[in-house]
PDB file of C-alpha atoms in Angstrom:
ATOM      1  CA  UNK A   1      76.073 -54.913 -32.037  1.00 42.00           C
ATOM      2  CA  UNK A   2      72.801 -55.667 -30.813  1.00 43.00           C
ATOM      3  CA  UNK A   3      72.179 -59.075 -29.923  1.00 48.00           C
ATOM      4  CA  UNK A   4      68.190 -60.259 -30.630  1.00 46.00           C
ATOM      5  CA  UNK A   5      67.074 -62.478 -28.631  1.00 48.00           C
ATOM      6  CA  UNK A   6      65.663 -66.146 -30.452  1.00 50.00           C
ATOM      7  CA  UNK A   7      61.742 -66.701 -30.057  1.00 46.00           C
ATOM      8  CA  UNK A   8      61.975 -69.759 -28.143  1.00 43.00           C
ATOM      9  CA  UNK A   9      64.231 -67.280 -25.033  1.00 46.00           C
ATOM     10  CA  UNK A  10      61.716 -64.591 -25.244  1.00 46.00           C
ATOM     11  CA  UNK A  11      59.904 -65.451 -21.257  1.00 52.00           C
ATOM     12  CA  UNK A  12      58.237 -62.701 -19.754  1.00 55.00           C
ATOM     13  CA  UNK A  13      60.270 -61.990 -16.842  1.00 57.00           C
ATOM     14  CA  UNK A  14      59.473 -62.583 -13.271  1.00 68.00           C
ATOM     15  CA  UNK A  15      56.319 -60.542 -12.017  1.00 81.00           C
ATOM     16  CA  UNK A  16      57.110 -59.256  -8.745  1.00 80.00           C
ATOM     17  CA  UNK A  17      57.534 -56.052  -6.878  1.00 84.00           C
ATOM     18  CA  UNK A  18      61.375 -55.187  -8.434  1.00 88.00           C
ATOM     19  CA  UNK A  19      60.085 -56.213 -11.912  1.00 88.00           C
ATOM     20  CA  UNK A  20      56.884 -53.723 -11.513  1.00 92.00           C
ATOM     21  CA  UNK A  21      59.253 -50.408  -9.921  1.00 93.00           C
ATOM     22  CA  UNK A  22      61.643 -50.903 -12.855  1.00 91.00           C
ATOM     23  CA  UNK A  23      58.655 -50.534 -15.256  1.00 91.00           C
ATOM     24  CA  UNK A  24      57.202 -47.394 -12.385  1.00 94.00           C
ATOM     25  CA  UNK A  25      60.796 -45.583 -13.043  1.00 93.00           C
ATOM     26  CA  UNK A  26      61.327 -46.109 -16.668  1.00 91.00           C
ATOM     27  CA  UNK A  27      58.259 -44.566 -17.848  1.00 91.00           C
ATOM     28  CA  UNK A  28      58.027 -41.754 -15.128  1.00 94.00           C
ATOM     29  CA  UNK A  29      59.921 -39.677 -17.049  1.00 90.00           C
ATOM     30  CA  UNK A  30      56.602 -40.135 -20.005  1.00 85.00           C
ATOM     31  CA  UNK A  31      54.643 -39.522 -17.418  1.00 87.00           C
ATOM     32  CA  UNK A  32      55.611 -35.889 -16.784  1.00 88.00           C
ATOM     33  CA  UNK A  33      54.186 -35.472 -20.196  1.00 82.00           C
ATOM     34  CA  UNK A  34      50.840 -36.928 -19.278  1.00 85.00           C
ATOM     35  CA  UNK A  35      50.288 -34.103 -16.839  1.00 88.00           C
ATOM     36  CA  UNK A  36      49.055 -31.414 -19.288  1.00 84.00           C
ATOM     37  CA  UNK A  37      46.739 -34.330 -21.057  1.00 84.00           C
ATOM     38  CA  UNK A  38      45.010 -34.713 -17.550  1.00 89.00           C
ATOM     39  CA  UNK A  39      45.052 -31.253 -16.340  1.00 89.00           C
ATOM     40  CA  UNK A  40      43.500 -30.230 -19.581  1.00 86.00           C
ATOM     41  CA  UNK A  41      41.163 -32.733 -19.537  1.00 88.00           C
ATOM     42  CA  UNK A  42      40.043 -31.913 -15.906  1.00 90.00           C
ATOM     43  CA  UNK A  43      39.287 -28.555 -16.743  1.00 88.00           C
ATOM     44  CA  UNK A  44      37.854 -29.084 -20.111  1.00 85.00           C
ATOM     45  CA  UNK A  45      35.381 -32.192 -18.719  1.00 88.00           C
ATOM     46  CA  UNK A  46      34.395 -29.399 -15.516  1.00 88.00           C
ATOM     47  CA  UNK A  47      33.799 -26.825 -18.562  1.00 84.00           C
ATOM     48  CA  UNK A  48      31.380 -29.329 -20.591  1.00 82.00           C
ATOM     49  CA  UNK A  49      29.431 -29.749 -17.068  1.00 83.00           C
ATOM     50  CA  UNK A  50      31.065 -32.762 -15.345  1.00 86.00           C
ATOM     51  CA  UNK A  51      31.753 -31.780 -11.487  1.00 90.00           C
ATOM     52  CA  UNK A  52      35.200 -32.150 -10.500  1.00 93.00           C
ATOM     53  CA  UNK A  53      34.821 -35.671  -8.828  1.00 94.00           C
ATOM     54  CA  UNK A  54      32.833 -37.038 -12.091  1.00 90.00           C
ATOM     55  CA  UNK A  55      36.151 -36.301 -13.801  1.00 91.00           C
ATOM     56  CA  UNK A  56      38.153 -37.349 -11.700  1.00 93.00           C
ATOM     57  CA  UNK A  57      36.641 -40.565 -10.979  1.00 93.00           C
ATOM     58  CA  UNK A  58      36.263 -41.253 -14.671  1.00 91.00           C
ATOM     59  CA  UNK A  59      39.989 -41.131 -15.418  1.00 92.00           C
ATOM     60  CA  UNK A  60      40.644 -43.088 -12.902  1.00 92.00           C
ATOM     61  CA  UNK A  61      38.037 -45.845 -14.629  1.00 91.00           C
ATOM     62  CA  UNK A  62      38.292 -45.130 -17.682  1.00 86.00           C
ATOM     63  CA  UNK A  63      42.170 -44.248 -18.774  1.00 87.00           C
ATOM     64  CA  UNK A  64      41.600 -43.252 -22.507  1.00 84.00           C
ATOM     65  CA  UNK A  65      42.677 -39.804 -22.651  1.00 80.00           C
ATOM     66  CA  UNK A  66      41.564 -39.659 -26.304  1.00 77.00           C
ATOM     67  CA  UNK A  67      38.151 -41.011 -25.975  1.00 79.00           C
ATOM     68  CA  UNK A  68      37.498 -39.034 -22.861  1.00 84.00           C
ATOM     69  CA  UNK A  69      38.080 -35.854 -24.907  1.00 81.00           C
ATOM     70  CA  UNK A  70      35.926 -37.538 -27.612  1.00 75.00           C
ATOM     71  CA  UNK A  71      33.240 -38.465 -25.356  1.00 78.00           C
ATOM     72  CA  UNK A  72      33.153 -34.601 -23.787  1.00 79.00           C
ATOM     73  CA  UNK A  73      31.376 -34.044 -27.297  1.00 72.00           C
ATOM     74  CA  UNK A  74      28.256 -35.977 -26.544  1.00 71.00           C
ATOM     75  CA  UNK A  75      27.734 -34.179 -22.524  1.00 67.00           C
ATOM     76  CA  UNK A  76      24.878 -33.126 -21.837  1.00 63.00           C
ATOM     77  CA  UNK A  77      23.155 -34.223 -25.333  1.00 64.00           C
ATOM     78  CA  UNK A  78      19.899 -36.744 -24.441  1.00 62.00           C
ATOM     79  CA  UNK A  79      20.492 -40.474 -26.012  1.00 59.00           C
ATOM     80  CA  UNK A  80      23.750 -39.878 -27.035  1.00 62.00           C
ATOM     81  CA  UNK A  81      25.021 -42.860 -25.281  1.00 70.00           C
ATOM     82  CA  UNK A  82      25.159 -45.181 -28.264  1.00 72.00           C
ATOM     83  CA  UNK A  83      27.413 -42.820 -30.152  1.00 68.00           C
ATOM     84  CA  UNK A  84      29.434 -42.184 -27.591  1.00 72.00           C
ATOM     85  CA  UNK A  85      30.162 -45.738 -27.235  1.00 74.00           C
ATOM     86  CA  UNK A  86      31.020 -46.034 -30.660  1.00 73.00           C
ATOM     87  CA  UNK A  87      33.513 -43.334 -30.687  1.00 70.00           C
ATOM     88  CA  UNK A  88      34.840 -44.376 -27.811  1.00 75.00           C
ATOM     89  CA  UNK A  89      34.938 -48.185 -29.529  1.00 75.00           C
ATOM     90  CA  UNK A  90      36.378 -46.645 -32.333  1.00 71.00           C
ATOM     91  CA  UNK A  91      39.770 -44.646 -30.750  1.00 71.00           C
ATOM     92  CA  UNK A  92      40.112 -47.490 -28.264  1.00 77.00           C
ATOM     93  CA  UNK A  93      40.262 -50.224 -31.042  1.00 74.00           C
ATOM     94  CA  UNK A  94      43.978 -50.007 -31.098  1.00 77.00           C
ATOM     95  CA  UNK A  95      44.027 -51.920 -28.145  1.00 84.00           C
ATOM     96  CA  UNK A  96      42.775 -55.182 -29.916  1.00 83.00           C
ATOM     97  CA  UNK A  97      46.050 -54.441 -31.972  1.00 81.00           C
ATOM     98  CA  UNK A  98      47.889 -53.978 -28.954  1.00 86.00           C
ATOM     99  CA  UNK A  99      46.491 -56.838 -26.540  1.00 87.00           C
ATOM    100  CA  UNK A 100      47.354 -59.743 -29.644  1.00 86.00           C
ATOM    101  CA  UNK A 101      51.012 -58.855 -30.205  1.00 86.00           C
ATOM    102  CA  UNK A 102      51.373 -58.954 -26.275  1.00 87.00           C
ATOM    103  CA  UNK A 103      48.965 -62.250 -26.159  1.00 87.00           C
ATOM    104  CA  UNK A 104      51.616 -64.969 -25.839  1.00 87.00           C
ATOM    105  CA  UNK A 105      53.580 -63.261 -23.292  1.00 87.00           C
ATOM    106  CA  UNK A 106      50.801 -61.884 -21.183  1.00 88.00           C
ATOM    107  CA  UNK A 107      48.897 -65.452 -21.084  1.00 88.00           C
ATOM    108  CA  UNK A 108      51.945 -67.084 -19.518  1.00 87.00           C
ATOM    109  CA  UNK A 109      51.176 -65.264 -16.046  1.00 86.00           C
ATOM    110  CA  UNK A 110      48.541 -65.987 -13.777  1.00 89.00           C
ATOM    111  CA  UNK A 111      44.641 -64.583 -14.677  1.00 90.00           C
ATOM    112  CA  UNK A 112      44.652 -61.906 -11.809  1.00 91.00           C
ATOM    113  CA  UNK A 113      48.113 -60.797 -13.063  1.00 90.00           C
ATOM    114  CA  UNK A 114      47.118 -60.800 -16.478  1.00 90.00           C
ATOM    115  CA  UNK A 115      43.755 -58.802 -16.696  1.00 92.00           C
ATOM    116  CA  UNK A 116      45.602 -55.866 -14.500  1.00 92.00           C
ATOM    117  CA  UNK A 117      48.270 -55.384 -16.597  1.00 91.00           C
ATOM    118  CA  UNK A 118      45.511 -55.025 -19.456  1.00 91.00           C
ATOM    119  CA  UNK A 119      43.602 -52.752 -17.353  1.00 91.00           C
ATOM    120  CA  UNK A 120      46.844 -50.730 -17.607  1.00 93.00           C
ATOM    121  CA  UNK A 121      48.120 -51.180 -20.783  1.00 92.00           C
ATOM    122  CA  UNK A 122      48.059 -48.081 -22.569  1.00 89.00           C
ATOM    123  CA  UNK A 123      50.311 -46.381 -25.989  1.00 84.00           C
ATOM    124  CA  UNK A 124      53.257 -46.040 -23.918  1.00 85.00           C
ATOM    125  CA  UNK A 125      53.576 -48.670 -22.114  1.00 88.00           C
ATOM    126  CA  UNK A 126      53.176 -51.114 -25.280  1.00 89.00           C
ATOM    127  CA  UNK A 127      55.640 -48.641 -27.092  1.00 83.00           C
ATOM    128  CA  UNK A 128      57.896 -49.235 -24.177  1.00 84.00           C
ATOM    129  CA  UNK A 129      57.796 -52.766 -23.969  1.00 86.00           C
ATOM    130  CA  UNK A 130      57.844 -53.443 -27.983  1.00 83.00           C
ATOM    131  CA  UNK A 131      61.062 -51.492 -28.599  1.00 80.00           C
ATOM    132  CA  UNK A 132      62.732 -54.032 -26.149  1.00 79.00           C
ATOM    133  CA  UNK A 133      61.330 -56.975 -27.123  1.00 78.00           C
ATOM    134  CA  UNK A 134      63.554 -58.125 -29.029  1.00 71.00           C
ATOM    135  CA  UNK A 135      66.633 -57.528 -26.973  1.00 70.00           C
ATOM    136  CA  UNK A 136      64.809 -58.454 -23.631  1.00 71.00           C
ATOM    137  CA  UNK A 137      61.803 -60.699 -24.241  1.00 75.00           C
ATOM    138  CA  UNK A 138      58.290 -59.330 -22.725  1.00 81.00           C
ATOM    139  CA  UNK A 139      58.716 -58.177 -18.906  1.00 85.00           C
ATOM    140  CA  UNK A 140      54.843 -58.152 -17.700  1.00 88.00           C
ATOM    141  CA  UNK A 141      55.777 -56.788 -14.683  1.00 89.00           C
ATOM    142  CA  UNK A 142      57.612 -53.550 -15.992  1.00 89.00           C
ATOM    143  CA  UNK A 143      54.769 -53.845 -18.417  1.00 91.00           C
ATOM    144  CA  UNK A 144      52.394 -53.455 -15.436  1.00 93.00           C
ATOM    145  CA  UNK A 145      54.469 -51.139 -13.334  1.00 93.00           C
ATOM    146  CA  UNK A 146      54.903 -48.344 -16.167  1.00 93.00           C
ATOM    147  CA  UNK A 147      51.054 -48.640 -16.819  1.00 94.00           C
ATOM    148  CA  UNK A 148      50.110 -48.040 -13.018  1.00 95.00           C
ATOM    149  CA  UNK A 149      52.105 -44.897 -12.567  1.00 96.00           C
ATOM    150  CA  UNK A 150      50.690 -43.421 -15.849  1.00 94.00           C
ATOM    151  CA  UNK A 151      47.537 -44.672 -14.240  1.00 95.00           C
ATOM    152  CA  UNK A 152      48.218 -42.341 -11.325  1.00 96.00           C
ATOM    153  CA  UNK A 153      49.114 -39.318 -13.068  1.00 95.00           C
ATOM    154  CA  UNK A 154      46.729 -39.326 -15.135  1.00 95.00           C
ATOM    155  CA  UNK A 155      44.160 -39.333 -12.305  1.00 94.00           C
ATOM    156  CA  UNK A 156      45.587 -36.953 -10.207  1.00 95.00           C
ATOM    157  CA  UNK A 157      46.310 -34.619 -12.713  1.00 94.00           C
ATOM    158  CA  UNK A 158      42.918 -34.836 -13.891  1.00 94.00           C
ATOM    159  CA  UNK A 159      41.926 -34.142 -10.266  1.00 95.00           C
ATOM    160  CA  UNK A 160      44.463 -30.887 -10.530  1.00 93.00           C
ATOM    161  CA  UNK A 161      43.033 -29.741 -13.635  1.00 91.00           C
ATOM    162  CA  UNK A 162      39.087 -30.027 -12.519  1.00 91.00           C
ATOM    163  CA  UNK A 163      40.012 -28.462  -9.072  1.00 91.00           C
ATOM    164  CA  UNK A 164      41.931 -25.727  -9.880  1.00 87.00           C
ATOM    165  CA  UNK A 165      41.021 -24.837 -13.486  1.00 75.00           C
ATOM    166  CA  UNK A 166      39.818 -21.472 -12.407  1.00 72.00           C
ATOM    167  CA  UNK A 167      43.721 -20.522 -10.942  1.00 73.00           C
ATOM    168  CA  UNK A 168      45.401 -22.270 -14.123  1.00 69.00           C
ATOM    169  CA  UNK A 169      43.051 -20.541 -16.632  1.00 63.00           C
ATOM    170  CA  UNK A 170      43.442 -20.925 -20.215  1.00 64.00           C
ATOM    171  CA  UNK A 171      45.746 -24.248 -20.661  1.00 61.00           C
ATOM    172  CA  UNK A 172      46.429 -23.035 -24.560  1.00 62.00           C
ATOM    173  CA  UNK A 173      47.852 -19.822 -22.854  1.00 62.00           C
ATOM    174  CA  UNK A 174      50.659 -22.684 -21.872  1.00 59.00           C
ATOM    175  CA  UNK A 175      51.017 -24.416 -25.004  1.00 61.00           C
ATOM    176  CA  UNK A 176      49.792 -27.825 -23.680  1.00 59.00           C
ATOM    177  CA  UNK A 177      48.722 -28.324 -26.945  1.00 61.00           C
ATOM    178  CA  UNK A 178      52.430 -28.292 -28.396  1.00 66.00           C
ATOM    179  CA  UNK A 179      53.099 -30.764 -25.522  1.00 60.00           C
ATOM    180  CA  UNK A 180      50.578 -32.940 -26.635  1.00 59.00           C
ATOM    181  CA  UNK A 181      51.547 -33.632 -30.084  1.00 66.00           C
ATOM    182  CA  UNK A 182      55.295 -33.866 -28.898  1.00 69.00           C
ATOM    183  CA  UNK A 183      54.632 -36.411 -26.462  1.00 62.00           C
ATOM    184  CA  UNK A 184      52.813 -38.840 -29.178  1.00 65.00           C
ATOM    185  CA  UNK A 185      55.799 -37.815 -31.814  1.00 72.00           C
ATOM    186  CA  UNK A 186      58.112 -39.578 -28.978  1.00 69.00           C
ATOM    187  CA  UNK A 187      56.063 -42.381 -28.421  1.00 64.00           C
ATOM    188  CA  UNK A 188      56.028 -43.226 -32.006  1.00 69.00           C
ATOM    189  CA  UNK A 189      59.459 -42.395 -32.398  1.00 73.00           C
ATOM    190  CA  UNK A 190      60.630 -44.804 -29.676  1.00 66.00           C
ATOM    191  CA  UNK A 191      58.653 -47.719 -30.727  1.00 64.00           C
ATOM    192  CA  UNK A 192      60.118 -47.235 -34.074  1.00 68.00           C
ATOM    193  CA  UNK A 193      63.685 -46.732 -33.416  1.00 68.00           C
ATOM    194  CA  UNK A 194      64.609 -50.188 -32.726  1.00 64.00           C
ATOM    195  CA  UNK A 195      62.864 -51.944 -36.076  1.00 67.00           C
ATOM    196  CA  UNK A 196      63.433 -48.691 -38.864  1.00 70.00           C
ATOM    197  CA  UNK A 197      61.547 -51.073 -41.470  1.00 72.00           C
ATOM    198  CA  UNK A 198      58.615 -50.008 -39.415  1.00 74.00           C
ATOM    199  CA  UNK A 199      59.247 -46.150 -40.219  1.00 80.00           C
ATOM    200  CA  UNK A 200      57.211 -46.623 -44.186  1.00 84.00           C
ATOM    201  CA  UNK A 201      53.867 -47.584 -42.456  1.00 84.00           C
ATOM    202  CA  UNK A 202      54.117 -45.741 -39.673  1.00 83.00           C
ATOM    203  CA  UNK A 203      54.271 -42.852 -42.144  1.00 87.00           C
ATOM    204  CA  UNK A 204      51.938 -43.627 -44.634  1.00 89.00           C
ATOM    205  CA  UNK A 205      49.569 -44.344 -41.935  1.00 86.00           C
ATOM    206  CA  UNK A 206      50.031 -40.879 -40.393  1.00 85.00           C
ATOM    207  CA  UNK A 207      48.888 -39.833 -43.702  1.00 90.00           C
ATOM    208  CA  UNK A 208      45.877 -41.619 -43.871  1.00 89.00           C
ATOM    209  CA  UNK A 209      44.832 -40.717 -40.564  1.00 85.00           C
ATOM    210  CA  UNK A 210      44.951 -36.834 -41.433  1.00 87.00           C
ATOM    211  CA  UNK A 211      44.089 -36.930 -45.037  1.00 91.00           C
ATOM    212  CA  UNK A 212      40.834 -38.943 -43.967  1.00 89.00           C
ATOM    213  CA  UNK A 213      40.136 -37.324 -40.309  1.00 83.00           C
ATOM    214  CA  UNK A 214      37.233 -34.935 -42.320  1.00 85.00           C
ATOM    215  CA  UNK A 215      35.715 -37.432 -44.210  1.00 85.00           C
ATOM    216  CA  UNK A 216      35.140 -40.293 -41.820  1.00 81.00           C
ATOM    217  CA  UNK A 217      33.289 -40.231 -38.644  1.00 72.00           C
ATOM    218  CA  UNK A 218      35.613 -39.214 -35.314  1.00 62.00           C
ATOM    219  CA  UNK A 219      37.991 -41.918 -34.661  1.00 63.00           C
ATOM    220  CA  UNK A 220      37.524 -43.934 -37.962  1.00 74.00           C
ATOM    221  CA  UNK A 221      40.526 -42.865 -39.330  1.00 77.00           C
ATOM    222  CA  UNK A 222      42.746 -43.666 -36.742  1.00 73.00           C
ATOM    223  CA  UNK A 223      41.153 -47.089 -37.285  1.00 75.00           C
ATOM    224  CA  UNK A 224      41.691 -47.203 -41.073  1.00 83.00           C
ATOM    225  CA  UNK A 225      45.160 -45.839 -40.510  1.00 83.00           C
ATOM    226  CA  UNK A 226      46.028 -48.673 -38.240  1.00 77.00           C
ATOM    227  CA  UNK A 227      44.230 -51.153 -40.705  1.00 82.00           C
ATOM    228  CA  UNK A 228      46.569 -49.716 -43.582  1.00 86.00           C
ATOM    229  CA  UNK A 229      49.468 -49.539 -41.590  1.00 82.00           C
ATOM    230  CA  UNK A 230      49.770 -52.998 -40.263  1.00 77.00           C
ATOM    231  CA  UNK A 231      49.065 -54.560 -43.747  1.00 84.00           C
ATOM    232  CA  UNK A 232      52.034 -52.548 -44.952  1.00 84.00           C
ATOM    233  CA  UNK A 233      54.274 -53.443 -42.411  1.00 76.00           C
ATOM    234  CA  UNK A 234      52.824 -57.298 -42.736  1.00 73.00           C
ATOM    235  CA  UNK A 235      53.819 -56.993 -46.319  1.00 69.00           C
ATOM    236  CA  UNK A 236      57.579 -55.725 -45.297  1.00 61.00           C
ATOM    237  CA  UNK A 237      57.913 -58.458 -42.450  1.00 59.00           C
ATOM    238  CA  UNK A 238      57.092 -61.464 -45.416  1.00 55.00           C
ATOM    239  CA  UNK A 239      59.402 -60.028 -47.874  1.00 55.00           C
TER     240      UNK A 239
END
């Protein structure tokens, strides 16, 4: 039987060099699935006019695979700026979600400590560290390690993907696509497995996000499925 750790045990563990490998080798393995994202994005941001170091040096700045593809909308298009901000503001607001349900553990470590595991946190990471909360407490420092090494694939296959897009070719011609949505399916699937009462709004917002995703602007419905979701499962949590 699972024991659950009490609130008043849940410390993050000790950031330090073994604390950030364990969190480098347990979400390696994710990482292998992040390859496609970047390689796909390398070629697709060289394809909408970016040069291959443009891309590359904006994954490494920017880490937000989904409002990177977004934001390859708006290349090229004069004062588009301000809408590309908002979509990007938009598909990255799950990270307000995200940064408050890690706030009390994350604010117990030093400032420099704490704004670069922020810089890093990403969906799996957070999905990571949420489905062992309970059992483990908050480890900031695995937090941080499996964030950097996503970090770095996602870069460097970026880099691949801008590079060598002309020997790779079509990346649909590899089903990278299938990848994709498998990848997210496993990331949602591990951060519910531990707390099932989760499973009803994780659902219902799925279905929000795709009944809505033609009727609201880009991005807005992942927004209002997030909204909807975490009032249902705030509902579920005070029952």
């Amino acid at each position: 039987m699972t024991k659950h750790l009490p609130p008043d045990q849940m410390r993050p563990a000790a950031f330090d060099g073994r604390s950030v490998l364990r969190g480098m080798r347990r979400l390696f393995p994710f990482g292998l699935f992040v390859i496609p994202f970047g390689v796909a994005y390398g070629i697709a941001a060289t394809e909408a006019g970016m040069t291959p170091l443009q891309a590359t040096v904006m994954s490494a700045f920017v880490f937000t695979a989904i409002a990177q593809f977004a934001a390859l909308d708006f290349a090229g298009e004069p004062g588009a700026y301000l809408s590309m901000g908002l979509v990007a503001l938009a598909l990255s607001g799950r990270h307000i979600v995200m940064g408050a349900a890690l706030s009390r553990p994350i604010n117990q470590v030093p400032p420099l400590k704490r704004f670069a595991t922020l810089a890093f946190l990403n969906d799996a990471n957070f999905a990571d560290t949420q489905s062992r909360r309970a059992v483990e407490g908050v480890d900031v420092g695995a937090l941080f390690g499996a964030g950097l090494i996503l970090w770095v694939i996602w870069w460097t296959s970026t880099a691949l993907g801008a590079y060598g897009g002309d020997v790779i070719g079509d990346t649909e011609a590899y089903g990278f696509h299938v990848v994709m949505s498998c990848f997210f399916a496993a990331t949602v699937a591990n951060m519910v497995r531990p707390s099932l009462h989760l499973a009803p709004a994780v659902i219902v917002a799925i279905g929000v996000s795709v009944l809505t995703q033609h009727y609201l602007p880009t991005g807005w419905n992942v927004i209002l499925a997030a909204l909807v979701g975490g009032l249902i499962s705030l509902g579920a949590r005070r029952e």
